[in-house]
Amino acid sequence: MRPTLRAKAISVCDDKIVKKGEGVGLSFYAFFANRNDDPDLLMEAAEWWIKTHALDHFEKATKIREMIRSGQ
């Protein structure tokens, strides 16, 4: 995952956790606007989420943040 996507994903996770609590879940779509303005980046996130890590559609934001921080 490219560094800009990592930073954005961590920021989104942090924001969701602050607003909704430690138990909040999210999908990789949370890292993007409601329009597909960067399909390559969207596919990179989808591949990391689905193909590389076989994650469920919704996962805890804390789990995703820690996975990204640890370099997974």
PDB file of C-alpha atoms in Angstrom:
ATOM      1  CA  MET A   1       0.000   0.000   0.000  1.00  0.00           C
ATOM      2  CA  ARG A   2       1.450   3.356  -1.014  1.00  0.00           C
ATOM      3  CA  PRO A   3       2.367   5.793   1.784  1.00  0.00           C
ATOM      4  CA  THR A   4      -0.336   8.332   0.887  1.00  0.00           C
ATOM      5  CA  LEU A   5      -3.041   5.679   1.135  1.00  0.00           C
ATOM      6  CA  ARG A   6      -1.610   4.413   4.433  1.00  0.00           C
ATOM      7  CA  ALA A   7      -1.682   7.928   5.888  1.00  0.00           C
ATOM      8  CA  LYS A   8      -5.212   8.558   4.655  1.00  0.00           C
ATOM      9  CA  ALA A   9      -6.476   5.219   5.978  1.00  0.00           C
ATOM     10  CA  ILE A  10      -4.956   5.817   9.419  1.00  0.00           C
ATOM     11  CA  SER A  11      -6.464   9.306   9.497  1.00  0.00           C
ATOM     12  CA  VAL A  12      -9.913   7.959   8.570  1.00  0.00           C
ATOM     13  CA  CYS A  13      -9.646   5.235  11.221  1.00  0.00           C
ATOM     14  CA  ASP A  14      -8.592   7.786  13.858  1.00  0.00           C
ATOM     15  CA  ASP A  15     -11.483  10.069  12.927  1.00  0.00           C
ATOM     16  CA  LYS A  16     -14.064   7.259  13.038  1.00  0.00           C
ATOM     17  CA  ILE A  17     -12.749   6.034  16.407  1.00  0.00           C
ATOM     18  CA  VAL A  18     -12.897   9.533  17.912  1.00  0.00           C
ATOM     19  CA  LYS A  19     -16.422  10.143  16.604  1.00  0.00           C
ATOM     20  CA  LYS A  20     -17.992   6.718  17.203  1.00  0.00           C
ATOM     21  CA  GLY A  21     -15.825   4.901  19.728  1.00  0.00           C
ATOM     22  CA  GLU A  22     -13.398   1.993  19.843  1.00  0.00           C
ATOM     23  CA  GLY A  23     -15.923  -0.511  18.518  1.00  0.00           C
ATOM     24  CA  VAL A  24     -16.670   1.269  15.246  1.00  0.00           C
ATOM     25  CA  GLY A  25     -16.394  -0.765  12.067  1.00  0.00           C
ATOM     26  CA  LEU A  26     -15.599   0.349   8.564  1.00  0.00           C
ATOM     27  CA  SER A  27     -14.901  -0.932   5.077  1.00  0.00           C
ATOM     28  CA  PHE A  28     -12.194   0.156   2.673  1.00  0.00           C
ATOM     29  CA  TYR A  29     -14.793   2.359   0.981  1.00  0.00           C
ATOM     30  CA  ALA A  30     -14.520   4.683   3.996  1.00  0.00           C
ATOM     31  CA  PHE A  31     -11.151   5.826   2.644  1.00  0.00           C
ATOM     32  CA  PHE A  32     -12.779   7.351  -0.450  1.00  0.00           C
ATOM     33  CA  ALA A  33     -15.361   9.934  -1.480  1.00  0.00           C
ATOM     34  CA  ASN A  34     -18.744   8.760  -2.740  1.00  0.00           C
ATOM     35  CA  ARG A  35     -17.494   8.946  -6.311  1.00  0.00           C
ATOM     36  CA  ASN A  36     -14.865   6.867  -8.020  1.00  0.00           C
ATOM     37  CA  ASP A  37     -12.365   9.610  -8.858  1.00  0.00           C
ATOM     38  CA  ASP A  38      -9.239   7.451  -8.443  1.00  0.00           C
ATOM     39  CA  PRO A  39      -9.958   3.874  -9.553  1.00  0.00           C
ATOM     40  CA  ASP A  40      -6.324   2.752  -9.249  1.00  0.00           C
ATOM     41  CA  LEU A  41      -6.144   3.822  -5.617  1.00  0.00           C
ATOM     42  CA  LEU A  42      -9.526   2.240  -4.894  1.00  0.00           C
ATOM     43  CA  MET A  43      -8.356  -1.040  -6.420  1.00  0.00           C
ATOM     44  CA  GLU A  44      -5.135  -0.872  -4.393  1.00  0.00           C
ATOM     45  CA  ALA A  45      -7.142  -0.539  -1.188  1.00  0.00           C
ATOM     46  CA  ALA A  46      -9.542  -3.285  -2.262  1.00  0.00           C
ATOM     47  CA  GLU A  47      -6.682  -5.657  -3.080  1.00  0.00           C
ATOM     48  CA  TRP A  48      -4.997  -4.980   0.272  1.00  0.00           C
ATOM     49  CA  TRP A  49      -8.296  -5.522   2.115  1.00  0.00           C
ATOM     50  CA  ILE A  50      -9.780  -8.449   0.189  1.00  0.00           C
ATOM     51  CA  LYS A  51      -7.033 -10.317  -1.621  1.00  0.00           C
ATOM     52  CA  THR A  52      -3.997  -9.777   0.609  1.00  0.00           C
ATOM     53  CA  HIS A  53      -5.666  -9.998   4.026  1.00  0.00           C
ATOM     54  CA  ALA A  54      -9.028 -11.701   3.297  1.00  0.00           C
ATOM     55  CA  LEU A  55     -10.818  -9.295   5.639  1.00  0.00           C
ATOM     56  CA  ASP A  56     -14.580  -9.201   6.101  1.00  0.00           C
ATOM     57  CA  HIS A  57     -16.508  -6.369   4.468  1.00  0.00           C
ATOM     58  CA  PHE A  58     -16.628  -4.500   7.794  1.00  0.00           C
ATOM     59  CA  GLU A  59     -13.774  -4.638  10.297  1.00  0.00           C
ATOM     60  CA  LYS A  60     -13.009  -2.733  13.476  1.00  0.00           C
ATOM     61  CA  ALA A  61     -11.248   0.545  12.732  1.00  0.00           C
ATOM     62  CA  THR A  62      -8.786  -0.166  15.560  1.00  0.00           C
ATOM     63  CA  LYS A  63      -7.778  -3.453  13.905  1.00  0.00           C
ATOM     64  CA  ILE A  64      -7.273  -1.849  10.489  1.00  0.00           C
ATOM     65  CA  ARG A  65      -5.299   1.043  11.960  1.00  0.00           C
ATOM     66  CA  GLU A  66      -2.962  -1.291  13.806  1.00  0.00           C
ATOM     67  CA  MET A  67      -2.483  -3.517  10.749  1.00  0.00           C
ATOM     68  CA  ILE A  68      -1.532  -0.507   8.641  1.00  0.00           C
ATOM     69  CA  ARG A  69       0.744   0.954  11.321  1.00  0.00           C
ATOM     70  CA  SER A  70       2.558  -2.359  11.642  1.00  0.00           C
ATOM     71  CA  GLY A  71       3.291  -2.396   7.920  1.00  0.00           C
ATOM     72  CA  GLN A  72       0.946  -5.184   6.903  1.00  0.00           C
TER      73      GLN A  72
END
